[in-house]
PDB file of C-alpha atoms in Angstrom:
ATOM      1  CA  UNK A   1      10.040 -13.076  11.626  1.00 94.00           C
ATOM      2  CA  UNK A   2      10.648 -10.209  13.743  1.00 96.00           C
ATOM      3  CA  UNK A   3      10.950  -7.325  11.486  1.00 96.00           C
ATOM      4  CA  UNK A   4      11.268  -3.296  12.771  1.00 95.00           C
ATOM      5  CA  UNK A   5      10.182  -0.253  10.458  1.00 95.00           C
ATOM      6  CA  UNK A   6      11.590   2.908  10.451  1.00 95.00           C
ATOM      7  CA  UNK A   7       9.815   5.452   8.473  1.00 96.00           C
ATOM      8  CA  UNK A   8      10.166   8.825   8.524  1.00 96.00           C
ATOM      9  CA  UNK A   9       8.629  11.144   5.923  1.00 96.00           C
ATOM     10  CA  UNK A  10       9.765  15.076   5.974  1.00 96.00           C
ATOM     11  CA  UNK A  11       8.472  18.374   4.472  1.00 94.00           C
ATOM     12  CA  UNK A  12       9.731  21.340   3.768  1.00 93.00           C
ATOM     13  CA  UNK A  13       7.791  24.205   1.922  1.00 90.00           C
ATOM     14  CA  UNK A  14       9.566  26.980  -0.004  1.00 89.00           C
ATOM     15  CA  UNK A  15       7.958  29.551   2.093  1.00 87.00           C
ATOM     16  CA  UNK A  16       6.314  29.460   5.565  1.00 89.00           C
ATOM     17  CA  UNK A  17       2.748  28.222   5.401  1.00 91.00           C
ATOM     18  CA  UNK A  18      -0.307  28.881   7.831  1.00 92.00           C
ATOM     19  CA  UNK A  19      -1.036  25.728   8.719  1.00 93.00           C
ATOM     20  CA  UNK A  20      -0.836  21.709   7.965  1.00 95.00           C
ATOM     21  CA  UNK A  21      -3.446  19.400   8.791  1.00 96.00           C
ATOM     22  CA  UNK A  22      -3.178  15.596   7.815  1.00 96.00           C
ATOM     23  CA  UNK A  23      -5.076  12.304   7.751  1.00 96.00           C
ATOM     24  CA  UNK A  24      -2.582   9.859   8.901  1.00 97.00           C
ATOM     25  CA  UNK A  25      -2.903   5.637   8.218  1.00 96.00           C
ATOM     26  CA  UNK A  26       0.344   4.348   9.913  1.00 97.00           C
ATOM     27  CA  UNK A  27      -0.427   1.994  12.274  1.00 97.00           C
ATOM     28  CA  UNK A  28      -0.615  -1.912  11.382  1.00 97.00           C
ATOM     29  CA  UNK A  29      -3.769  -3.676  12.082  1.00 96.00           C
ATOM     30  CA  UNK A  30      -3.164  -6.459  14.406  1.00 96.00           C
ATOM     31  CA  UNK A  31      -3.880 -10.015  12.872  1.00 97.00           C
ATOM     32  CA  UNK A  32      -2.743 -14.053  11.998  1.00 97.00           C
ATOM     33  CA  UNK A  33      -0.474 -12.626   9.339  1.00 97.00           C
ATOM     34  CA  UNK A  34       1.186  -9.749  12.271  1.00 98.00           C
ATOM     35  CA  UNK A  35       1.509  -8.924  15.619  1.00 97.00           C
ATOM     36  CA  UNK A  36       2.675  -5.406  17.063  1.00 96.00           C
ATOM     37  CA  UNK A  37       5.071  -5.823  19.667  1.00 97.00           C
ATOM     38  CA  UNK A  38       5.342  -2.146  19.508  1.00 97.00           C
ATOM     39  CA  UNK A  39       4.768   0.887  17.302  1.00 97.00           C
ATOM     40  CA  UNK A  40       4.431   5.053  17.849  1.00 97.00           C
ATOM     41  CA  UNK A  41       3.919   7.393  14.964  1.00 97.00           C
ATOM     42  CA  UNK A  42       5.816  10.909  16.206  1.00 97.00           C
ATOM     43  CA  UNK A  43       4.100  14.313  15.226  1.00 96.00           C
ATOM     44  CA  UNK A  44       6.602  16.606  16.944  1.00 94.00           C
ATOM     45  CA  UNK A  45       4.662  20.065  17.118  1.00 93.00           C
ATOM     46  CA  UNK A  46       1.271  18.946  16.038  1.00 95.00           C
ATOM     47  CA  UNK A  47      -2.251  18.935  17.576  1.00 95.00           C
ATOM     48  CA  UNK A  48      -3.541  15.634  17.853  1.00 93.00           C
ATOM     49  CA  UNK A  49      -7.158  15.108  16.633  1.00 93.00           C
ATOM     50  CA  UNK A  50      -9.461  12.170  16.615  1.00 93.00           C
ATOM     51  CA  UNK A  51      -8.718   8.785  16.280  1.00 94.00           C
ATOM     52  CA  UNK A  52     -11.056   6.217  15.230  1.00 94.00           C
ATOM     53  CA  UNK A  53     -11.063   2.819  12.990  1.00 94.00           C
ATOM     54  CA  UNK A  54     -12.548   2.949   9.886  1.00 91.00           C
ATOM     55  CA  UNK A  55     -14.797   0.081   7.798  1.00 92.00           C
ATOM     56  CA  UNK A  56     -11.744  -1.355   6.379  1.00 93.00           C
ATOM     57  CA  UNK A  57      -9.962  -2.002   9.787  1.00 94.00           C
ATOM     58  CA  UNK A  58      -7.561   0.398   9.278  1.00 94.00           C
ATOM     59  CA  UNK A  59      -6.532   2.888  12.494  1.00 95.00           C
ATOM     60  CA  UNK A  60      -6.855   7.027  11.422  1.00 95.00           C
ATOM     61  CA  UNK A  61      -5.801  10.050  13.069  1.00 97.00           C
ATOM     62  CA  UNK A  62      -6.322  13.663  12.258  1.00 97.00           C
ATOM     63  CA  UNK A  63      -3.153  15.973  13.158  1.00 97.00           C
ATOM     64  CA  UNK A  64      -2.512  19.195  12.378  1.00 96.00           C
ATOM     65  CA  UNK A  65       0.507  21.841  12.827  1.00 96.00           C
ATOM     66  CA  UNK A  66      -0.017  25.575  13.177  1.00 93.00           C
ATOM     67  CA  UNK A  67       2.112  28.040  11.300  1.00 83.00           C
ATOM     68  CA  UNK A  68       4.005  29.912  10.264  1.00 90.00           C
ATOM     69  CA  UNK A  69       6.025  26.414   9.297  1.00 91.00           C
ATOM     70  CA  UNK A  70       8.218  26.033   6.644  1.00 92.00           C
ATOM     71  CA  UNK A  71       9.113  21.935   7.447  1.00 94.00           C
ATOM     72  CA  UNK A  72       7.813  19.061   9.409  1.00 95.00           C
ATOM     73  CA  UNK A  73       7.887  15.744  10.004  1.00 96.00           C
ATOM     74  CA  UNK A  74       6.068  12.402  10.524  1.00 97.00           C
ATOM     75  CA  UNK A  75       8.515   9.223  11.987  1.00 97.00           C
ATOM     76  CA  UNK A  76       7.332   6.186  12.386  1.00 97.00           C
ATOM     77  CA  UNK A  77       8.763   3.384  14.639  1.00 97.00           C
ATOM     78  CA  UNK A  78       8.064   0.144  15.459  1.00 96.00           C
ATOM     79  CA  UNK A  79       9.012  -3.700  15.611  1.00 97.00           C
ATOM     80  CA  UNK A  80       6.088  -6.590  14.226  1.00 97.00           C
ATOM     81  CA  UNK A  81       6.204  -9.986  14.371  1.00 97.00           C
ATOM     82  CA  UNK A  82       5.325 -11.797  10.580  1.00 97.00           C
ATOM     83  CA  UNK A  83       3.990 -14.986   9.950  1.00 96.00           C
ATOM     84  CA  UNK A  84       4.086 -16.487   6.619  1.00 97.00           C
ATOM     85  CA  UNK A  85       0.529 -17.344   5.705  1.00 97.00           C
ATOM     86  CA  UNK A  86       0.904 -17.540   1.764  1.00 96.00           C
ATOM     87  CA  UNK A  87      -1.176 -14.116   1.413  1.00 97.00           C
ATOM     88  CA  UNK A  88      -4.196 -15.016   3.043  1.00 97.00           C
ATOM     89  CA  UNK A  89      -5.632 -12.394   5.735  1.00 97.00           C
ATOM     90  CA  UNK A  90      -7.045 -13.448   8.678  1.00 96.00           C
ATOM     91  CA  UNK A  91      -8.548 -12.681  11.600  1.00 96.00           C
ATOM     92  CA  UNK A  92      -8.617  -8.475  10.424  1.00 95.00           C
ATOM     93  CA  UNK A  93     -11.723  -6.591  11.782  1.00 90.00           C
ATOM     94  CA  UNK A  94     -13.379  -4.769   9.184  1.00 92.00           C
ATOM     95  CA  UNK A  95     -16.967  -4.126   8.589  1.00 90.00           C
ATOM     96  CA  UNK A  96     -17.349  -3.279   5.003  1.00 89.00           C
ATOM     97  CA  UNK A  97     -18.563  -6.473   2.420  1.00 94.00           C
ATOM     98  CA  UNK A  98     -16.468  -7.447  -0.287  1.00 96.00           C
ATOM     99  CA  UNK A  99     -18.517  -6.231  -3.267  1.00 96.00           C
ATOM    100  CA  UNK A 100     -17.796  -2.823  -2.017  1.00 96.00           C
ATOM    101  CA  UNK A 101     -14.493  -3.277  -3.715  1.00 98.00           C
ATOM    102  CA  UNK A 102     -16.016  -3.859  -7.274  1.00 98.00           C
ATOM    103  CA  UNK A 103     -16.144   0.048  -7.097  1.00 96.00           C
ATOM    104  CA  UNK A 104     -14.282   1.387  -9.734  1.00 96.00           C
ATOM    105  CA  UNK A 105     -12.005   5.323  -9.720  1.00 98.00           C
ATOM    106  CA  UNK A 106     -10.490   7.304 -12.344  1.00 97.00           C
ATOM    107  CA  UNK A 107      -7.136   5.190 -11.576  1.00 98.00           C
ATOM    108  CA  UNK A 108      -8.142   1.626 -11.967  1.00 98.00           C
ATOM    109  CA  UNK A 109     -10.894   1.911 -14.647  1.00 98.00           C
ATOM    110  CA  UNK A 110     -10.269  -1.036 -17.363  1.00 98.00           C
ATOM    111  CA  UNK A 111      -9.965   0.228 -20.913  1.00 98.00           C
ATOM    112  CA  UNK A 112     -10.007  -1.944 -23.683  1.00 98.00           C
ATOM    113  CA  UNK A 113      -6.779  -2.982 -23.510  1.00 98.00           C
ATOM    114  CA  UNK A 114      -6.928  -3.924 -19.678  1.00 98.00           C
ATOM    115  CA  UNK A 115     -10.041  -6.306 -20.409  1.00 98.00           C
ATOM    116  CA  UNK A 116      -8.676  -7.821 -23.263  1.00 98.00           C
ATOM    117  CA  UNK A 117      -5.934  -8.548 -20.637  1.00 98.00           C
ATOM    118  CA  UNK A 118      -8.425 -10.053 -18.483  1.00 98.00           C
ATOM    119  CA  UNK A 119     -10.298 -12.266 -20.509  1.00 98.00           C
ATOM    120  CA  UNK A 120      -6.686 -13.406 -22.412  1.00 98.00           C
ATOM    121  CA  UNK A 121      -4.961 -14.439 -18.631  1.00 98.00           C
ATOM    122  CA  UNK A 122      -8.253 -16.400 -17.921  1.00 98.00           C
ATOM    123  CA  UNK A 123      -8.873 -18.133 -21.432  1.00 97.00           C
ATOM    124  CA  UNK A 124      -9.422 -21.587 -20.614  1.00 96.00           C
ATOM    125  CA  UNK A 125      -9.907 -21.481 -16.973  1.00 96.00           C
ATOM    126  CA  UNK A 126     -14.114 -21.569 -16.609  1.00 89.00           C
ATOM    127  CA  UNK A 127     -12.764 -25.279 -14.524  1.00 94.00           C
ATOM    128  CA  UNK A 128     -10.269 -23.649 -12.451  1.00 96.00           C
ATOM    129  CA  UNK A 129     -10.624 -22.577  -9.043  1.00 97.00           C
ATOM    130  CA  UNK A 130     -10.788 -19.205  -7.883  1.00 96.00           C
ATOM    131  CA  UNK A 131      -7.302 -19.148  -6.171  1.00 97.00           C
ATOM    132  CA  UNK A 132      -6.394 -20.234  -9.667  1.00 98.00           C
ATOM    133  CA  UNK A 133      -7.573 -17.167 -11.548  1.00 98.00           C
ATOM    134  CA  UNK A 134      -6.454 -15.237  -9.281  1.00 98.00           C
ATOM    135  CA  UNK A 135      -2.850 -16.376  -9.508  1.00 98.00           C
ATOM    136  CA  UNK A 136      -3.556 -16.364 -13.786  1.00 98.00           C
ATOM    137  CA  UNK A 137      -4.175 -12.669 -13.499  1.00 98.00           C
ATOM    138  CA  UNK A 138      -1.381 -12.132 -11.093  1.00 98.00           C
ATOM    139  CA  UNK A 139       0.955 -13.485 -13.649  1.00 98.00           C
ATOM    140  CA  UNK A 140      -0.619 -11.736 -16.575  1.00 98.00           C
ATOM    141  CA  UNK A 141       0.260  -8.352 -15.028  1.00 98.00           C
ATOM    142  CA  UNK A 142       3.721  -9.052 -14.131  1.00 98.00           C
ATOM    143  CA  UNK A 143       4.257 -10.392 -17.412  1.00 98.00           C
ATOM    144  CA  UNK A 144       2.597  -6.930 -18.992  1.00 98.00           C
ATOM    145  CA  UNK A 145       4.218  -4.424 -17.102  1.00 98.00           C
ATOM    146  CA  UNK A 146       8.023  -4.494 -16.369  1.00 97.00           C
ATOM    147  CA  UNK A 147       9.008  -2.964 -13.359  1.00 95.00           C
ATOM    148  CA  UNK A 148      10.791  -0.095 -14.002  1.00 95.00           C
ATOM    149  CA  UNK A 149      11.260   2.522 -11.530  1.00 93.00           C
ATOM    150  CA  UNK A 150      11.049   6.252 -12.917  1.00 92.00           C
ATOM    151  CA  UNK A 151       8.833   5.041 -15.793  1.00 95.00           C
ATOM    152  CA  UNK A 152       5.635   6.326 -14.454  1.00 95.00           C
ATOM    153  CA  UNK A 153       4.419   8.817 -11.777  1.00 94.00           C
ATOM    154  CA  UNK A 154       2.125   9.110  -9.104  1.00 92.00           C
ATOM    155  CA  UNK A 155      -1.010  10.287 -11.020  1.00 95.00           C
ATOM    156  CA  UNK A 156      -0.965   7.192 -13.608  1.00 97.00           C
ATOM    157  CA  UNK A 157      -3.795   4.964 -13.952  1.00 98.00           C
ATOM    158  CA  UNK A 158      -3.678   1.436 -14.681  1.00 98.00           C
ATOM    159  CA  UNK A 159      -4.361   1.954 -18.229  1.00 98.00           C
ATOM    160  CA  UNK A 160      -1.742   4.310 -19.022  1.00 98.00           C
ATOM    161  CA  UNK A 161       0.810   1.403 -17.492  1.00 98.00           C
ATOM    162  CA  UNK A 162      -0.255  -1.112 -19.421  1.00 98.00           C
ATOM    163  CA  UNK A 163       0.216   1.240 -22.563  1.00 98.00           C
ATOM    164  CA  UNK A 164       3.316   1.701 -21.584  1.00 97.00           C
ATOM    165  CA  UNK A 165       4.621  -1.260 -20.636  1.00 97.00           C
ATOM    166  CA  UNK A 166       6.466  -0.169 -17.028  1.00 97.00           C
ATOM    167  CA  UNK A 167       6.089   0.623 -14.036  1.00 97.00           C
ATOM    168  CA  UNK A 168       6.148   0.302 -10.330  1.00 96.00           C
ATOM    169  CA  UNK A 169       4.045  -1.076  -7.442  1.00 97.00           C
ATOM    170  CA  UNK A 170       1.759   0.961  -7.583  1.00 97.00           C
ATOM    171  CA  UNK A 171       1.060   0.499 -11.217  1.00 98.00           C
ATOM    172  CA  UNK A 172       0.789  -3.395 -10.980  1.00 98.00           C
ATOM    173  CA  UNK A 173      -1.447  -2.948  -8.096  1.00 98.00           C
ATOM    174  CA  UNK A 174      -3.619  -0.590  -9.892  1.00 98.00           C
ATOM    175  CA  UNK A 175      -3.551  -3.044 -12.940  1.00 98.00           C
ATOM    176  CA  UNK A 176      -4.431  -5.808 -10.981  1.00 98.00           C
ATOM    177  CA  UNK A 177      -7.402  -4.328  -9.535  1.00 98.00           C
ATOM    178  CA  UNK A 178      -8.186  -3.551 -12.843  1.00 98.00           C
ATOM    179  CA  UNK A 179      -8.399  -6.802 -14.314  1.00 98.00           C
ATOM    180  CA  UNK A 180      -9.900  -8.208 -11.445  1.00 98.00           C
ATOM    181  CA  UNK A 181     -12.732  -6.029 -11.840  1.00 98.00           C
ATOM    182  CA  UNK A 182     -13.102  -6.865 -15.070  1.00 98.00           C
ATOM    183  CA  UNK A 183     -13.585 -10.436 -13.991  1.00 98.00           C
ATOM    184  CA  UNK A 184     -16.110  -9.482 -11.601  1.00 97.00           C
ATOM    185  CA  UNK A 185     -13.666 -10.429  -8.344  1.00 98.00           C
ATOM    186  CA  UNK A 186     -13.602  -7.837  -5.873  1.00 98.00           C
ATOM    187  CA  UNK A 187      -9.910  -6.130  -5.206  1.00 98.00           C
ATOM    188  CA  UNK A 188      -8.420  -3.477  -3.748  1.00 98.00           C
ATOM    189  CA  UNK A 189      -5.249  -1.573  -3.172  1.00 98.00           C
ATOM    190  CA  UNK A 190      -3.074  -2.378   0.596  1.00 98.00           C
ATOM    191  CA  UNK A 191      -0.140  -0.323   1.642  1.00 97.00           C
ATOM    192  CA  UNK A 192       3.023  -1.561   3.734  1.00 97.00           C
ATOM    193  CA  UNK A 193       6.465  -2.176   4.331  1.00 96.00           C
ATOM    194  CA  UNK A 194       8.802  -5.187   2.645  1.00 95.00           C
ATOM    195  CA  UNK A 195      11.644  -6.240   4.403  1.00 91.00           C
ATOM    196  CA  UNK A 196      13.617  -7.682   0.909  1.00 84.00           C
ATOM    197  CA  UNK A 197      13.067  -8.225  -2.670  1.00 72.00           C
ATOM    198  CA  UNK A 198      12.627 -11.287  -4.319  1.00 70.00           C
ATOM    199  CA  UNK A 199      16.583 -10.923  -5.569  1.00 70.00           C
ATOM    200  CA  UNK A 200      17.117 -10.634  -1.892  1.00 69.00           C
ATOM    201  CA  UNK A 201      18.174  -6.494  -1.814  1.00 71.00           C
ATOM    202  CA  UNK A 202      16.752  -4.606   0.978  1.00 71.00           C
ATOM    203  CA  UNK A 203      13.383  -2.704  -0.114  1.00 67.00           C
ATOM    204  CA  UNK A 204      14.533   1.206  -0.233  1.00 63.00           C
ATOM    205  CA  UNK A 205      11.105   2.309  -0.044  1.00 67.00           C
ATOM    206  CA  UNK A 206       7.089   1.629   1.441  1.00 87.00           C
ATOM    207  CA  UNK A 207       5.633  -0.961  -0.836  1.00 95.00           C
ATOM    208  CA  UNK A 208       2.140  -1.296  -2.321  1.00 97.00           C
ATOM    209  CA  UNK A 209      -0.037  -4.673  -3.930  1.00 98.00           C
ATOM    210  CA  UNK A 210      -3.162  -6.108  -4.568  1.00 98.00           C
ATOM    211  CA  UNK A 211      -5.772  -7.690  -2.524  1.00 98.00           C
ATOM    212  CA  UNK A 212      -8.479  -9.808  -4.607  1.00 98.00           C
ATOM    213  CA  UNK A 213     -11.334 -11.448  -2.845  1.00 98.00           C
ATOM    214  CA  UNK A 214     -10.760 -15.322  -3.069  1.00 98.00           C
ATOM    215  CA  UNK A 215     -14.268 -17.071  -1.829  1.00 95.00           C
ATOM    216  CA  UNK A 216     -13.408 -19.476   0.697  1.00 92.00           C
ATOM    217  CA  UNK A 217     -10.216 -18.060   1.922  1.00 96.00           C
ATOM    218  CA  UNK A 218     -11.360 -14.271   1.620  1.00 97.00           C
ATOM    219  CA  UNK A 219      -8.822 -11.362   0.984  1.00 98.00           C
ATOM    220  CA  UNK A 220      -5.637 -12.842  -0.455  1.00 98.00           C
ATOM    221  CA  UNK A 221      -2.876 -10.595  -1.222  1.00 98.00           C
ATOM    222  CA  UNK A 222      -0.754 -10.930  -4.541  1.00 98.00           C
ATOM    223  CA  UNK A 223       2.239  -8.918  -5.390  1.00 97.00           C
ATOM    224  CA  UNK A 224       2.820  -8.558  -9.524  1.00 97.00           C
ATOM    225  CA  UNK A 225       5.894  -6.976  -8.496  1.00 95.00           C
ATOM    226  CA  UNK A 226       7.679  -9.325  -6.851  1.00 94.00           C
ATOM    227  CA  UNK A 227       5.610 -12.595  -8.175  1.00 95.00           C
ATOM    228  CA  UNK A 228       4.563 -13.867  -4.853  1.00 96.00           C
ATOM    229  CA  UNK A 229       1.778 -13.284  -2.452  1.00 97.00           C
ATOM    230  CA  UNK A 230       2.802 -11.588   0.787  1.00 97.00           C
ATOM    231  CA  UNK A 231       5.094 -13.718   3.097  1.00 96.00           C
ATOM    232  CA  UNK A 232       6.761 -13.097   6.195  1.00 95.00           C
ATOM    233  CA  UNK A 233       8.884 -10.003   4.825  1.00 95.00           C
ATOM    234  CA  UNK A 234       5.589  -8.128   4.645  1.00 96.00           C
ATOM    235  CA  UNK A 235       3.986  -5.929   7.129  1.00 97.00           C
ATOM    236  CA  UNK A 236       0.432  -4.438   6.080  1.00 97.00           C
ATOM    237  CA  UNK A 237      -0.085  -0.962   6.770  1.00 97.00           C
ATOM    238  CA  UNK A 238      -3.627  -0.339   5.236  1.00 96.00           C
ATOM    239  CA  UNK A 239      -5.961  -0.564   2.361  1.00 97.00           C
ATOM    240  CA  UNK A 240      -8.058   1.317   0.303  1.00 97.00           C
ATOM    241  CA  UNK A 241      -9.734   1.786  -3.561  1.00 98.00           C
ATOM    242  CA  UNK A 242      -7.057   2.691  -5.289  1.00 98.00           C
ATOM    243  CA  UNK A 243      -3.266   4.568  -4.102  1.00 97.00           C
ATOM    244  CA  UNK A 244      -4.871   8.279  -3.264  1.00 96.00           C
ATOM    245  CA  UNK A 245      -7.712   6.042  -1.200  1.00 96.00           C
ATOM    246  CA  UNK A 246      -4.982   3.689   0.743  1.00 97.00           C
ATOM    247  CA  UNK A 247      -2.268   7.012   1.182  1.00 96.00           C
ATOM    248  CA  UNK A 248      -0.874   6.337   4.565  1.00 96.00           C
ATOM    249  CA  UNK A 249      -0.895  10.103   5.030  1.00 96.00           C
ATOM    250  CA  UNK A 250      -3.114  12.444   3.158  1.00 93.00           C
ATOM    251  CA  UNK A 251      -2.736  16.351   3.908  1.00 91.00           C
ATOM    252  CA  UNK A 252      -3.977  19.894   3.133  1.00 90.00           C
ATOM    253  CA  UNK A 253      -1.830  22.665   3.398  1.00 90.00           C
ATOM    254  CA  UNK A 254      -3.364  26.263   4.731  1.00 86.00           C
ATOM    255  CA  UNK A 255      -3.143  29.583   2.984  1.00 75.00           C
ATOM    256  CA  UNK A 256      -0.660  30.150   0.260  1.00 69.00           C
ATOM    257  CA  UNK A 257       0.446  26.959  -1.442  1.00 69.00           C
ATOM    258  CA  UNK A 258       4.411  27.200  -2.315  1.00 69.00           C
ATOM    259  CA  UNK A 259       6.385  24.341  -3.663  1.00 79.00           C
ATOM    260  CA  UNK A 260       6.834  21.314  -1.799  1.00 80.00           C
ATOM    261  CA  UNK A 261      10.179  19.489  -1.314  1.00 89.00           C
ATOM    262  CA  UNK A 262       8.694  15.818  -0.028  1.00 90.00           C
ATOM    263  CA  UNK A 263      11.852  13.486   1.451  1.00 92.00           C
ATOM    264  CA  UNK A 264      11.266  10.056   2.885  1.00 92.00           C
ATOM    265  CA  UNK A 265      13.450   7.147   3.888  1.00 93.00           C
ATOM    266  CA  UNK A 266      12.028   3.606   5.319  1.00 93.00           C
ATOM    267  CA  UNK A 267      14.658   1.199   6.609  1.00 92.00           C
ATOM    268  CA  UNK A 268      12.720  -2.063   7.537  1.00 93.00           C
ATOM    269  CA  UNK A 269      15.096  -4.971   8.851  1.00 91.00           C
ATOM    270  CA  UNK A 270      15.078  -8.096  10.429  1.00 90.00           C
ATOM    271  CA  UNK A 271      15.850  -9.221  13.943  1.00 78.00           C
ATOM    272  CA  UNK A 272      19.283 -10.848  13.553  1.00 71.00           C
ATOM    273  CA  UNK A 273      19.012 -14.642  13.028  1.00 59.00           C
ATOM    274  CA  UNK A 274      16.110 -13.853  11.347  1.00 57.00           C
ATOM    275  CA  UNK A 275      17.058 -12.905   7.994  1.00 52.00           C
ATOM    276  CA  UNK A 276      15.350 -15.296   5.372  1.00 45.00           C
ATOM    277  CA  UNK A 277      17.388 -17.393   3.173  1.00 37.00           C
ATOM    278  CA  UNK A 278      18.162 -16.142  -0.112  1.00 32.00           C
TER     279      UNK A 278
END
């Protein structure tokens, strides 16, 4: 599937700031899942830094604006080609092992209730294969958190959504992590762009799931909020520990520090003839 992205996040600060500098994660990694056919990330104003690849595979560049700036912007724009490969990632340079992801932060640390979870979704399965438990814990999140947008907000760990009972992508993904953890399978948190929902309704926003470490196939991606692993409607931005670790941009603001109005709007669609049936 041919899908193009559109993603343009703005700022706009209540008074005029000294500076902006920012970490910035928005290119796709190409590999058997995607293929760039083209992408540019526009910094209008800014002072382009160094660019490198990190461990995980994931592109990085350092930009910063000079003030006295009151508003700017990041677009992104590009067109990928998708390939349905159930979830599985292949053929994506990285460097770092897979038991680095067994690292726990303040956002995906099990509590009690989060490895009762664990050991309850996987009760019975000693036999099973590891694609299997994988999928059980999958399912165990989905079934433990509703999503419900507005529920939660961006500082709330995995715990604090199972407590609660709802949440968004970024809680099941922090969740699932969680769990998997707990079950000693590496997993981490990936960043990106979906084209539809399950129901079929255009995704309004970037997306977020959960990449466990499946021996044999390797990372596999699993998405509690849609019940699926990542198809062709996906495109995978990056990846990281946890949500603040994976942040496709990550900034520090100079000087005084006034309120922050953050706006951003992602269209992703399909090439025509391409949409997927519902």
């Amino acid at each position: 599937m041919k899908l193009s992205v559109r993603h343009i996040t703005h700022y706009r600060f209540d008074h005029p700031v000294r500076g902006v500098v920012q970490s910035l994660r928005l290119w796709p990694a190409d590999c058997a899942s995607q293929k760039l056919l083209s992408w540019e990330v526009k910094t209008e104003g800014a002072l382009r830094g160094a660019e490198f690849t990190d461990g995980a595979g994931d592109r990085t560049a350092l930009v910063s604006w000079r003030g006295p700036l009151d508003e700017l912007s990041v677009e992104v724009t590009g067109e990928v080609e998708t390939v349905d490969l159930f979830g599985v990632l292949r053929d994506h340079r990285e460097k770092g092992p897979a038991s680095l992801y067994l690292r726990s932060t303040r956002f995906i640390r099990p509590d009690n209730d989060l490895r009762e979870l664990s050991a309850s979704a996987l009760e019975g399965m000693k036999s099973a294969t590891d694609l299997d438990r994988a999928h059980a814990l999958s399912g165990a999140i989905a079934e433990a958190i509703e999503y419900a947008p507005g529920e939660t907000k961006p500082h709330t760990t995995a715990a604090e959504a199972l407590s609660g009972g709802k949440g968004v992508c970024q809680d099941h993904a922090h969740a699932l992590i969680a769990v998997a953890h707990v079950a000693g399978i590496p997993a981490r948190y990936v960043t990106g762009y979906l084209q539809v929902d399950e129901d079929g309704k255009p995704h309004e926003a970037s997306h977020a799931w959960a990449e466990l470490f499946v021996p044999d196939l390797g990372w596999v991606g699993f998405d509690p909020s849609n019940r699926c692993c990542p198809d062709e409607r996906y495109i995978r931005l990056g990846s990281g520990f946890d949500a603040q670790d994976a942040a496709p941009i990550r900034g520090v603001v100079q000087g005084s520090t006034p309120e922050e109005h953050l706006k951003v709007e992602v269209t992703v669609t399909a090439a025509p003839g391409q949409q997927q049936a519902q």
